Amino acid sequence: MCGIIGYIGKNNAAPILIEGLKRLEYRGYDSAGISVIDKNGNVKTIKKIGKIENLEKSINGQMVIGGLCGIAHTRWATHGIVNELNAHPHFDCQKNIFLVHNGIIENYSDLKEKLIKEGHKFISQTDTEVVAHLIEKFFEGNLENAVAKALKNIKGAYGLAVISKKDPNKIVIAKKSSPLLVGLGENEFIIASDASAILAYTKQIIHLNDGEIAVIGNDKINFTNLDQEIISKKSEIFNEDFNNADKGKYQHFMLKEIFEQPKTLRNSVIGRLIKKEGWAKLGGLEIIENKLREIDRLIIVGCGSAYLAGLVGEYMLEEYVGLPTEVEFASEFRYRKPIFGENTALLCISQSGETADTLAAVEEAKRKGILTLGIVNSVGSSIARKTDAGVYNHVGPEIGVASTKAFTSQLEILVLLTLFLGRQRQMSLVMGQRIIKELERLPIWVEKILRQAPKIKKLAKKYYKSKDFFFLGRKYNYPIAMEGALKLKEISYIHAEGYGAGEMKHGPIAMIDKNFITFGIAPIDSVYEKMLSNLEEIKARNGKILVIATEGDKKIQKITKDVISIPKTLEMLTPILSVVPLQLFAYYCAVFNKHDVDKPRNLAKSVTVE
Ligand code: F6R
């Protein structure tokens, strides 16, 4: 949520900052701004509403001030409407201090009131502006001293980058609960909230930890804590490949990422399937193999799609491992008083590895001393670094705001975890080998489903004007019903609800009439007959029905002609197949409704605020 970029070095800062912003745009895109400072302390600031290209257009020709140092920001509004005044960089009364901020200043209204009484003039509705005025208050000629003093007064989360006219040739950055890192180039430094923004310049990076400040000059960098005691930090080489962060031949990242799934499903299991032993090799878990044997209860946390992947995992882990598992929204978990046993473990699932609520759940679990595990896509992200052990997805950056390839990979990793833990416990060799055999077929089955894209597009054309949808499934496909509804809501803005089909009679069926569309997920599995009855009940009330069914299923044809087929596989693996047509359906509905699929309204890719 929001993206920060900063540059100091030997090159013109503005073009580098704009490039970085473009790579960060998926994190927030309601407005963007840039401040560039030259050697003599002249600062030029430009802010624009809307996409980065608006900012880029207005910068062309205006930013020729030869500034070798600057900061920039792409915003996802928290406090204050979307307008230029609320866009970052923010500044103080004298326009000496300029800063960009990710996160939320929780005590901003108290601070603002106090600062106003002291004579400070505020021009925006944001929480961030108080930080600029606080720094102004403490400024006595040295920027880092003022930043350190200001931060001691702040409650909340921040990733911060600050420059000052009165102390030029440096950027001061600080972090608490919001990601921030520095890339080390040759006589240049580049700062970002996300490694993907800087890897074109350098792969050598240093992550800031909470409570750390860095002072970055033209040719040196110093780290301190909030008490300004020097700390030493080591850089690391970031080896992830972000080259696939362009759309290629596809109209949108989301479509590209949907079509990438045969490849990403292969990548997530590559080198991890030990057929002979019917087992999964998960390097990240091997070091705690014995501890995992002892676990008697697992709590899975995540948000949005990651949470729904966890729900599918619950079915797998209970059925095949016999491990009592519960799944919870990370945002609820962090504020409950969960009861942990000695052998409870927490598993968090997160594509970005930066989701604030999920990160807070890890911190809470660590505080209580329980083992923390992660399924994370983004290498080196905060959650990946905080958890005791974990498994990476290896699906490359997911740029489309709606999760697709990361979601199917999360499901696949949960299957690997089921194999890993299952074979430690009750799962037979034969069962392990059977799961592996079916897992290996999934990419081919997904390719087959993707070949039905034109048919799914036609169905979307038929239904995209509908106002209301139910997505219904049972057992393993109950969470997928919720995922289908979530996908449709977030990019098509169509009202959709995901339900366990068995719940319909307990209230929701009252909604059914000829205008209410039901999307059933009814593969031939252990709950197939029940699912058919539930769909019949909807048909009897004139509800329109679309169905995802197993190839060759004749019975389903009697309920509806709008059928999308998926190949037959193990029941536990059906979610990885059934979700793909739902992704495509939501995508085409959004396209027909003329929405910006990759940047849906009000959303951002990485939710780094609560
Ligand atoms: C939905 C979607 C979100 C994310 C959620 C968690 O398509 O993308 O619901 O799944 O915000 O994000 P991560 O996985 O980054 O923690």
XYZ file of C-alpha atoms and ligand atoms in Angstrom:
626
model
C 0.000 0.000 0.000
C 1.675 3.197 -1.174
C 5.127 2.977 -2.667
C 8.264 4.882 -1.729
C 11.302 5.465 -3.870
C 14.341 7.645 -3.267
C 17.620 8.263 -5.079
C 20.941 9.927 -4.309
C 23.985 9.571 -6.542
C 25.627 10.769 -9.716
C 22.635 10.720 -12.032
C 19.597 12.881 -12.543
C 17.176 11.676 -9.895
C 13.818 12.389 -11.574
C 13.860 9.757 -14.369
C 15.087 7.086 -11.951
C 12.366 7.980 -9.475
C 9.663 7.864 -12.153
C 10.874 4.445 -13.358
C 10.800 3.197 -9.786
C 7.319 4.605 -9.228
C 6.056 2.773 -12.305
C 7.280 -0.488 -10.817
C 5.609 0.370 -7.523
C 2.370 1.617 -9.014
C 0.567 -1.642 -8.272
C 0.917 -0.793 -4.571
C -1.284 2.282 -4.810
C -2.385 4.442 -7.640
C -4.673 7.269 -6.653
C -2.001 9.968 -6.847
C 1.755 10.366 -7.024
C 4.389 12.977 -6.306
C 8.082 13.716 -6.461
C 10.552 16.140 -4.851
C 14.014 16.633 -6.289
C 16.707 18.678 -4.552
C 19.846 20.102 -6.149
C 23.256 20.667 -4.524
C 22.335 24.186 -3.459
C 19.196 23.055 -1.724
C 16.622 24.125 -4.341
C 13.677 21.751 -4.200
C 11.128 21.174 -6.921
C 7.973 19.270 -6.016
C 5.284 18.043 -8.392
C 2.190 16.060 -7.432
C -0.568 14.709 -9.653
C -3.806 12.837 -9.154
C -4.197 9.504 -10.902
C -1.683 7.250 -12.559
C 2.098 7.756 -12.650
C 1.853 8.662 -16.327
C 0.076 11.889 -15.312
C 3.006 12.781 -13.094
C 5.493 11.757 -15.760
C 3.808 13.955 -18.375
C 3.860 17.011 -16.147
C 7.464 16.421 -15.143
C 8.718 16.361 -18.713
C 10.387 19.683 -19.237
C 9.856 20.892 -15.684
C 12.253 18.801 -13.686
C 15.402 19.966 -15.418
C 17.067 21.220 -12.284
C 19.899 18.742 -12.325
C 18.904 17.334 -8.963
C 20.922 14.277 -8.051
C 18.812 13.525 -5.016
C 15.074 13.047 -4.629
C 12.145 11.175 -3.167
C 8.857 10.067 -4.706
C 5.656 8.319 -3.704
C 2.615 6.602 -5.141
C -0.376 6.897 -2.840
C -3.226 4.707 -1.633
C -5.358 7.095 0.387
C -5.884 6.361 4.084
C -6.412 9.793 5.674
C -7.860 12.430 3.386
C -9.457 12.335 -0.039
C -7.560 11.903 -3.274
C -6.250 15.336 -4.278
C -2.907 17.001 -4.893
C -2.714 18.522 -1.421
C -3.007 15.113 0.172
C -0.524 13.498 -2.222
C 3.072 13.063 -1.018
C 5.738 14.498 -0.646
C 4.497 16.521 2.324
C 6.358 19.493 3.719
C 6.594 21.799 6.726
C 5.540 25.445 7.144
C 8.793 26.860 5.748
C 8.995 24.302 2.902
C 12.386 23.175 4.158
C 11.559 19.568 4.876
C 10.018 17.198 2.340
C 9.014 13.636 3.044
C 7.214 10.569 1.769
C 5.586 8.057 4.095
C 3.991 4.611 4.038
C 1.952 3.448 7.004
C -0.307 5.227 9.472
C 0.537 7.736 12.194
C -1.965 6.650 14.822
C -1.592 9.634 17.170
C -1.620 12.185 14.366
C -4.705 14.081 15.514
C -3.272 14.744 19.015
C 0.046 15.750 17.493
C -1.645 17.960 14.917
C -3.679 19.764 17.564
C -0.550 20.417 19.600
C 1.461 21.580 16.591
C -1.332 23.923 15.479
C -1.340 25.474 18.958
C 2.405 25.967 18.575
C 1.747 27.897 15.347
C 2.256 25.260 12.616
C 0.053 25.636 9.526
C -1.353 22.459 7.981
C -2.596 22.285 4.419
C -3.572 18.628 3.986
C -5.943 16.181 5.644
C -3.280 13.500 5.966
C -1.700 11.901 8.986
C 1.701 12.182 7.267
C 1.886 15.963 7.318
C 2.366 15.980 11.112
C 5.709 14.224 10.631
C 7.007 17.067 8.444
C 5.947 19.629 11.063
C 7.387 17.580 13.913
C 10.730 17.367 12.121
C 10.548 21.117 11.527
C 9.963 21.622 15.250
C 13.064 19.635 16.203
C 15.298 20.806 13.342
C 18.485 22.544 14.496
C 20.592 22.192 11.363
C 20.973 18.405 11.248
C 18.231 16.386 9.558
C 18.854 12.976 11.152
C 18.817 14.432 14.669
C 15.455 16.063 13.982
C 14.018 12.895 12.411
C 15.118 10.776 15.393
C 13.517 13.212 17.845
C 10.317 13.407 15.799
C 9.993 9.616 15.586
C 10.127 9.308 19.358
C 6.844 11.222 19.455
C 5.104 9.096 16.864
C 2.871 6.071 17.393
C 2.017 3.885 14.440
C 3.697 2.466 11.378
C 6.084 4.167 9.037
C 8.441 3.763 6.152
C 9.815 7.262 5.780
C 12.191 9.102 3.448
C 13.066 12.734 4.212
C 15.130 15.442 2.531
C 15.813 19.014 3.626
C 16.837 22.229 1.915
C 18.762 23.215 5.021
C 20.746 19.985 5.191
C 20.982 18.915 1.539
C 22.991 16.088 -0.076
C 21.430 13.425 2.097
C 18.278 11.376 2.488
C 17.235 10.220 5.931
C 15.055 7.114 6.039
C 13.405 5.245 8.894
C 11.243 2.174 9.327
C 8.697 0.743 11.699
C 6.229 -1.956 10.572
C 6.347 -0.851 6.948
C 8.940 -2.239 4.555
C 11.942 -0.180 3.457
C 15.243 -1.116 1.894
C 18.315 0.503 0.365
C 19.943 -0.655 -2.846
C 23.690 -0.103 -3.073
C 24.919 0.962 -6.506
C 28.270 2.385 -7.610
C 28.432 5.780 -5.918
C 24.674 5.811 -5.772
C 21.934 4.620 -3.445
C 18.352 3.868 -4.244
C 15.696 3.504 -1.592
C 12.431 1.652 -1.995
C 9.571 0.070 -0.169
C 9.798 -2.945 -2.473
C 12.846 -4.609 -4.030
C 11.123 -4.924 -7.416
C 11.485 -1.152 -7.858
C 15.271 -1.109 -7.693
C 16.547 -4.356 -9.119
C 17.156 -2.751 -12.500
C 19.909 -0.720 -10.753
C 21.359 -3.090 -8.207
C 20.845 -6.476 -6.618
C 22.838 -5.587 -3.519
C 20.400 -4.493 -0.870
C 20.096 -3.785 2.837
C 16.736 -4.226 4.566
C 16.000 -1.826 7.392
C 14.586 -3.342 10.571
C 12.003 -1.727 12.802
C 13.383 1.175 14.798
C 16.300 1.805 12.459
C 17.313 5.026 10.744
C 19.694 5.347 7.791
C 21.473 8.517 6.726
C 22.385 8.245 3.068
C 24.863 10.641 1.517
C 26.417 10.738 -1.942
C 28.978 8.090 -1.161
C 28.225 6.698 2.259
C 25.470 5.272 4.384
C 25.201 5.107 8.191
C 22.685 3.187 10.235
C 21.531 4.025 13.751
C 18.715 3.163 16.118
C 16.253 5.790 17.351
C 18.750 6.724 20.082
C 21.192 7.437 17.268
C 23.597 4.735 18.363
C 25.527 3.427 15.361
C 24.577 -0.062 14.203
C 26.319 -2.132 11.575
C 24.360 -3.919 8.881
C 25.336 -6.278 6.110
C 24.089 -6.163 2.574
C 22.636 -9.185 0.808
C 22.381 -10.151 -2.827
C 18.826 -10.361 -4.034
C 18.591 -13.073 -6.634
C 14.926 -12.992 -7.560
C 14.202 -12.384 -11.204
C 11.780 -9.551 -11.842
C 12.225 -9.561 -15.593
C 8.812 -11.042 -16.112
C 7.248 -7.886 -14.668
C 5.858 -6.840 -18.030
C 2.607 -7.783 -19.711
C 4.088 -9.466 -22.762
C 1.415 -10.221 -25.344
C -1.417 -9.933 -22.825
C -3.758 -7.006 -22.387
C -3.479 -7.127 -18.607
C -1.132 -8.537 -15.990
C -4.022 -10.482 -14.517
C -4.638 -12.341 -17.780
C -0.930 -12.979 -18.189
C -0.726 -14.332 -14.657
C -3.785 -16.564 -15.169
C -2.163 -18.013 -18.285
C 1.175 -18.393 -16.502
C -0.318 -20.896 -14.078
C 0.768 -24.112 -15.831
C 4.330 -22.786 -15.525
C 4.012 -21.478 -11.975
C 2.405 -24.719 -10.813
C 5.493 -26.499 -12.161
C 7.856 -23.983 -10.566
C 6.288 -24.306 -7.125
C 6.975 -28.055 -6.960
C 10.182 -28.261 -8.944
C 12.780 -30.291 -7.022
C 10.344 -30.772 -4.190
C 8.629 -34.047 -5.087
C 10.347 -37.250 -3.934
C 8.318 -39.863 -5.794
C 10.129 -42.874 -4.396
C 9.281 -41.868 -0.860
C 5.878 -40.349 -1.624
C 7.195 -37.296 0.130
C 7.836 -33.604 -0.376
C 11.276 -32.130 0.105
C 10.839 -28.696 1.647
C 14.308 -27.326 2.337
C 12.965 -24.482 4.475
C 11.272 -26.920 6.856
C 14.002 -29.539 7.109
C 15.830 -27.720 9.873
C 12.760 -27.982 12.100
C 11.661 -31.416 10.911
C 11.645 -32.859 14.427
C 9.773 -29.916 15.880
C 7.118 -30.340 13.189
C 6.646 -33.948 14.241
C 5.575 -32.672 17.659
C 2.975 -30.181 16.465
C -0.504 -31.086 17.648
C -2.428 -28.028 16.495
C -1.981 -25.641 13.604
C -3.446 -22.166 13.273
C -3.380 -20.780 9.734
C -3.705 -17.027 9.249
C -3.894 -14.848 6.167
C -6.019 -12.160 4.562
C -8.304 -12.236 1.524
C -7.337 -14.929 -0.971
C -4.459 -16.105 1.217
C -6.955 -16.761 4.018
C -9.164 -18.712 1.595
C -6.173 -20.815 0.511
C -5.693 -21.566 4.216
C -9.291 -22.818 4.440
C -8.597 -25.322 1.658
C -5.436 -26.297 3.553
C -7.515 -27.020 6.640
C -9.463 -29.703 4.754
C -6.238 -31.252 3.449
C -4.333 -31.235 6.728
C -7.189 -32.669 8.748
C -8.072 -35.355 6.200
C -4.562 -36.503 5.265
C -2.388 -35.538 8.241
C -4.920 -35.832 11.044
C -3.628 -32.515 12.346
C -6.228 -30.333 14.103
C -6.165 -27.129 12.082
C -8.020 -23.859 12.333
C -7.950 -20.906 9.987
C -8.435 -17.320 10.936
C -8.325 -13.866 9.410
C -4.983 -12.412 10.483
C -6.820 -9.189 11.321
C -8.947 -11.040 13.909
C -6.204 -13.263 15.243
C -4.025 -10.352 16.266
C -6.682 -8.898 18.557
C -7.996 -12.131 20.091
C -6.537 -13.885 23.058
C -5.739 -17.156 21.330
C -5.040 -20.134 23.560
C -1.809 -21.836 22.547
C -0.611 -25.207 23.664
C 3.053 -26.102 23.919
C 2.958 -27.696 20.470
C 0.773 -25.227 18.627
C 2.250 -23.695 15.477
C 1.169 -20.703 13.433
C 1.288 -20.855 9.642
C 0.859 -17.598 7.817
C 0.176 -17.359 4.116
C 1.028 -14.213 2.187
C 1.926 -13.450 -1.408
C 3.550 -10.093 -0.676
C 4.980 -11.051 2.683
C 4.187 -7.504 3.766
C 0.494 -7.614 4.700
C 0.314 -5.631 7.957
C -2.254 -7.833 9.698
C -0.480 -11.074 8.806
C 2.839 -9.655 9.921
C 1.276 -8.562 13.206
C -0.119 -12.091 13.696
C 3.414 -13.491 13.311
C 4.722 -10.979 15.810
C 1.968 -11.874 18.286
C 2.690 -15.585 17.922
C 6.426 -15.016 18.372
C 5.752 -12.982 21.483
C 3.891 -15.985 22.859
C 6.797 -18.238 21.933
C 5.057 -20.489 19.426
C 6.624 -21.812 16.249
C 5.875 -19.599 13.238
C 5.846 -20.860 9.660
C 5.232 -19.054 6.395
C 4.115 -19.706 2.857
C 5.367 -16.565 1.145
C 5.970 -15.583 -2.463
C 8.034 -12.445 -2.073
C 11.603 -13.444 -1.262
C 13.208 -11.468 1.572
C 9.897 -9.849 2.547
C 9.136 -8.979 6.164
C 7.040 -12.104 6.837
C 9.611 -14.350 5.173
C 12.286 -12.882 7.401
C 10.227 -12.916 10.610
C 8.905 -16.477 10.552
C 10.987 -19.298 12.029
C 10.785 -21.400 8.873
C 8.818 -21.561 5.682
C 8.320 -22.341 2.037
C 8.586 -19.929 -0.872
C 6.098 -20.112 -3.745
C 8.603 -19.246 -6.487
C 5.985 -17.888 -8.892
C 7.728 -14.568 -9.587
C 6.164 -11.189 -8.881
C 2.389 -11.024 -9.038
C 1.494 -7.598 -10.391
C -2.256 -7.826 -11.073
C -4.012 -6.673 -7.925
C -6.281 -9.733 -7.925
C -4.347 -12.766 -6.796
C -4.328 -15.648 -9.303
C -1.045 -17.505 -9.799
C -0.019 -16.880 -6.188
C -3.328 -18.340 -4.985
C -3.023 -21.598 -6.955
C 0.592 -21.868 -5.830
C -0.459 -21.368 -2.195
C -2.865 -24.290 -2.633
C -0.104 -26.362 -4.173
C 2.342 -25.596 -1.347
C -0.362 -26.608 1.123
C -0.522 -29.952 -0.699
C 3.270 -30.237 -0.308
C 2.947 -29.418 3.382
C 0.252 -32.071 3.674
C 2.639 -34.574 2.097
C 5.517 -33.467 4.304
C 3.577 -33.675 7.569
C 1.368 -36.557 6.429
C 4.286 -38.842 5.641
C 5.786 -38.012 9.058
C 2.554 -39.325 10.539
C -0.283 -41.451 9.207
C -0.080 -41.131 5.416
C 0.923 -44.319 3.569
C 3.609 -44.422 0.894
C 0.975 -45.363 -1.673
C -1.184 -42.392 -0.814
C 1.826 -40.050 -0.907
C 2.805 -41.376 -4.335
C -0.751 -41.036 -5.586
C -0.921 -37.397 -4.555
C 2.416 -36.695 -6.248
C 1.286 -38.380 -9.467
C -1.835 -36.240 -9.593
C 0.076 -33.094 -8.601
C 2.393 -33.564 -11.559
C -0.561 -33.645 -13.918
C -2.035 -30.371 -12.713
C -0.151 -28.074 -15.129
C -1.450 -30.114 -18.074
C -4.993 -29.999 -16.686
C -4.748 -26.240 -16.194
C -3.560 -25.854 -19.808
C -6.646 -27.766 -20.859
C -8.910 -25.500 -18.804
C -7.240 -22.398 -20.247
C -8.127 -23.618 -23.745
C -11.743 -23.022 -22.727
C -11.052 -19.284 -22.307
C -13.160 -18.365 -25.390
C -16.125 -20.280 -23.965
C -15.702 -18.652 -20.548
C -15.505 -15.274 -22.286
C -18.847 -15.994 -23.973
C -20.406 -16.883 -20.625
C -19.035 -13.680 -19.144
C -20.598 -11.766 -22.033
C -23.934 -13.375 -21.255
C -23.806 -12.558 -17.538
C -21.608 -9.481 -17.015
C -24.549 -7.122 -16.638
C -26.055 -9.191 -13.830
C -26.193 -7.464 -10.489
C -25.990 -10.406 -8.070
C -24.148 -13.704 -7.902
C -23.920 -16.604 -5.505
C -20.879 -18.851 -5.761
C -21.623 -22.200 -4.182
C -19.384 -25.107 -3.319
C -18.967 -27.740 -0.655
C -16.017 -29.187 1.257
C -12.771 -28.466 -0.631
C -14.623 -26.193 -3.013
C -16.438 -24.171 -0.398
C -13.430 -21.818 0.009
C -13.183 -21.716 -3.788
C -16.786 -20.478 -3.934
C -15.687 -17.614 -1.693
C -12.602 -17.022 -3.833
C -14.771 -16.883 -6.987
C -17.016 -14.306 -5.334
C -14.025 -12.291 -4.125
C -12.495 -12.223 -7.628
C -15.763 -11.056 -9.196
C -16.282 -8.352 -6.578
C -12.813 -6.916 -6.626
C -12.357 -6.424 -10.348
C -15.912 -6.387 -11.745
C -17.584 -4.563 -8.838
C -20.512 -6.986 -9.130
C -22.182 -8.041 -5.902
C -21.198 -11.656 -5.233
C -21.341 -13.923 -2.211
C -19.581 -17.204 -1.682
C -21.426 -19.808 0.342
C -21.229 -23.400 1.384
C -24.055 -24.829 -0.745
C -25.530 -26.582 2.292
C -26.156 -23.192 3.896
C -28.514 -21.971 1.166
C -31.626 -23.383 2.798
C -30.782 -21.585 6.019
C -31.532 -18.176 4.623
C -29.751 -17.128 1.415
C -32.055 -19.082 -0.913
C -34.675 -16.415 -0.201
C -32.702 -14.173 -2.552
C -33.093 -16.469 -5.555
C -35.199 -15.284 -8.457
C -34.704 -15.179 -12.220
C -32.204 -12.337 -11.969
C -29.965 -13.856 -9.326
C -27.144 -15.908 -10.857
C -25.666 -18.945 -9.135
C -22.226 -20.225 -10.048
C -21.956 -23.767 -8.730
C -18.707 -25.693 -8.296
C -19.701 -29.325 -8.612
C -16.855 -31.681 -9.515
C -17.515 -35.391 -9.089
C -16.273 -35.862 -5.540
C -17.563 -37.045 -2.161
C -20.177 -34.272 -1.981
C -21.228 -34.298 -5.638
C -24.763 -35.683 -5.114
C -25.422 -33.162 -2.330
C -24.216 -30.368 -4.565
C -26.548 -31.475 -7.360
C -29.536 -31.390 -4.979
C -28.593 -27.882 -3.878
C -28.425 -26.713 -7.489
C -31.786 -28.387 -8.272
C -33.319 -26.400 -5.426
C -32.097 -23.184 -7.008
C -33.340 -24.216 -10.428
C -36.759 -24.967 -8.946
C -36.915 -21.308 -7.897
C -36.061 -20.031 -11.389
C -32.498 -19.082 -10.482
C -30.038 -19.013 -13.398
C -27.141 -21.414 -12.994
C -23.603 -21.831 -14.331
C -21.553 -24.778 -13.227
C -17.986 -26.010 -13.060
C -18.177 -29.780 -13.456
C -15.980 -32.789 -14.128
C -15.362 -33.584 -17.791
C -17.936 -35.983 -19.172
C -20.482 -35.363 -16.409
C -23.874 -35.973 -18.057
C -26.102 -35.400 -15.024
C -25.082 -31.773 -14.720
C -26.354 -31.087 -18.259
C -29.890 -31.570 -16.961
C -29.458 -28.674 -14.585
C -27.844 -26.170 -16.950
C -26.228 -25.869 -20.348
C -23.729 -23.308 -19.056
C -21.096 -25.795 -17.971
C -17.312 -25.355 -17.798
C -15.505 -28.634 -17.421
C -12.386 -29.485 -15.460
C -10.416 -32.746 -15.709
C -10.886 -35.421 -13.097
C -8.346 -35.395 -10.286
C -8.089 -36.180 -6.590
C -10.776 -34.387 -4.581
C -8.152 -32.501 -2.544
C -6.656 -31.081 -5.761
C -9.914 -29.975 -7.415
C -9.662 -26.428 -5.976
C -6.486 -25.829 -7.997
C -8.459 -26.576 -11.154
C -11.888 -25.182 -10.301
C -10.579 -21.741 -9.394
C -9.058 -21.148 -12.846
C -12.384 -20.741 -14.749
C -13.573 -18.466 -11.937
C -10.505 -16.247 -12.397
C -11.179 -16.049 -16.135
C -14.886 -15.396 -15.631
C -14.175 -12.497 -13.248
C -11.529 -11.176 -15.631
C -13.809 -11.121 -18.683
C -16.712 -9.627 -16.697
C -14.376 -6.804 -15.632
C -13.194 -6.269 -19.208
C -16.784 -6.170 -20.530
C -17.638 -3.719 -17.770
C -14.656 -1.613 -18.933
C -12.856 -1.660 -15.585
C -9.146 -1.255 -15.026
C -8.492 -4.932 -14.289
C -4.965 -4.569 -12.937
C -5.745 -1.563 -10.822
C -9.286 -1.972 -9.514
C -10.794 0.985 -7.720
C -10.037 1.438 -4.020
C -7.580 -1.468 -3.891
C -3.824 -1.859 -3.712
C -1.683 -4.923 -4.138
C 0.145 -4.924 -0.878
C -1.902 -3.995 2.196
C 0.743 -2.615 4.513
C -1.681 -0.747 6.759
C -4.239 -2.288 9.103
C -7.491 -10.926 -3.665
C -6.223 -10.493 -3.133
C -6.155 -10.153 -1.690
C -4.875 -10.722 -1.062
C -4.747 -10.249 0.395
C -3.535 -10.840 1.068
O -7.401 -11.198 -5.027
O -5.241 -10.397 -3.820
O -7.285 -10.584 -1.017
O -4.927 -12.110 -1.141
O -4.676 -8.860 0.426
O -2.361 -10.422 0.441
P -1.000 -11.155 0.694
O -1.136 -12.533 0.150
O 0.015 -10.342 -0.029
O -0.786 -11.194 2.174
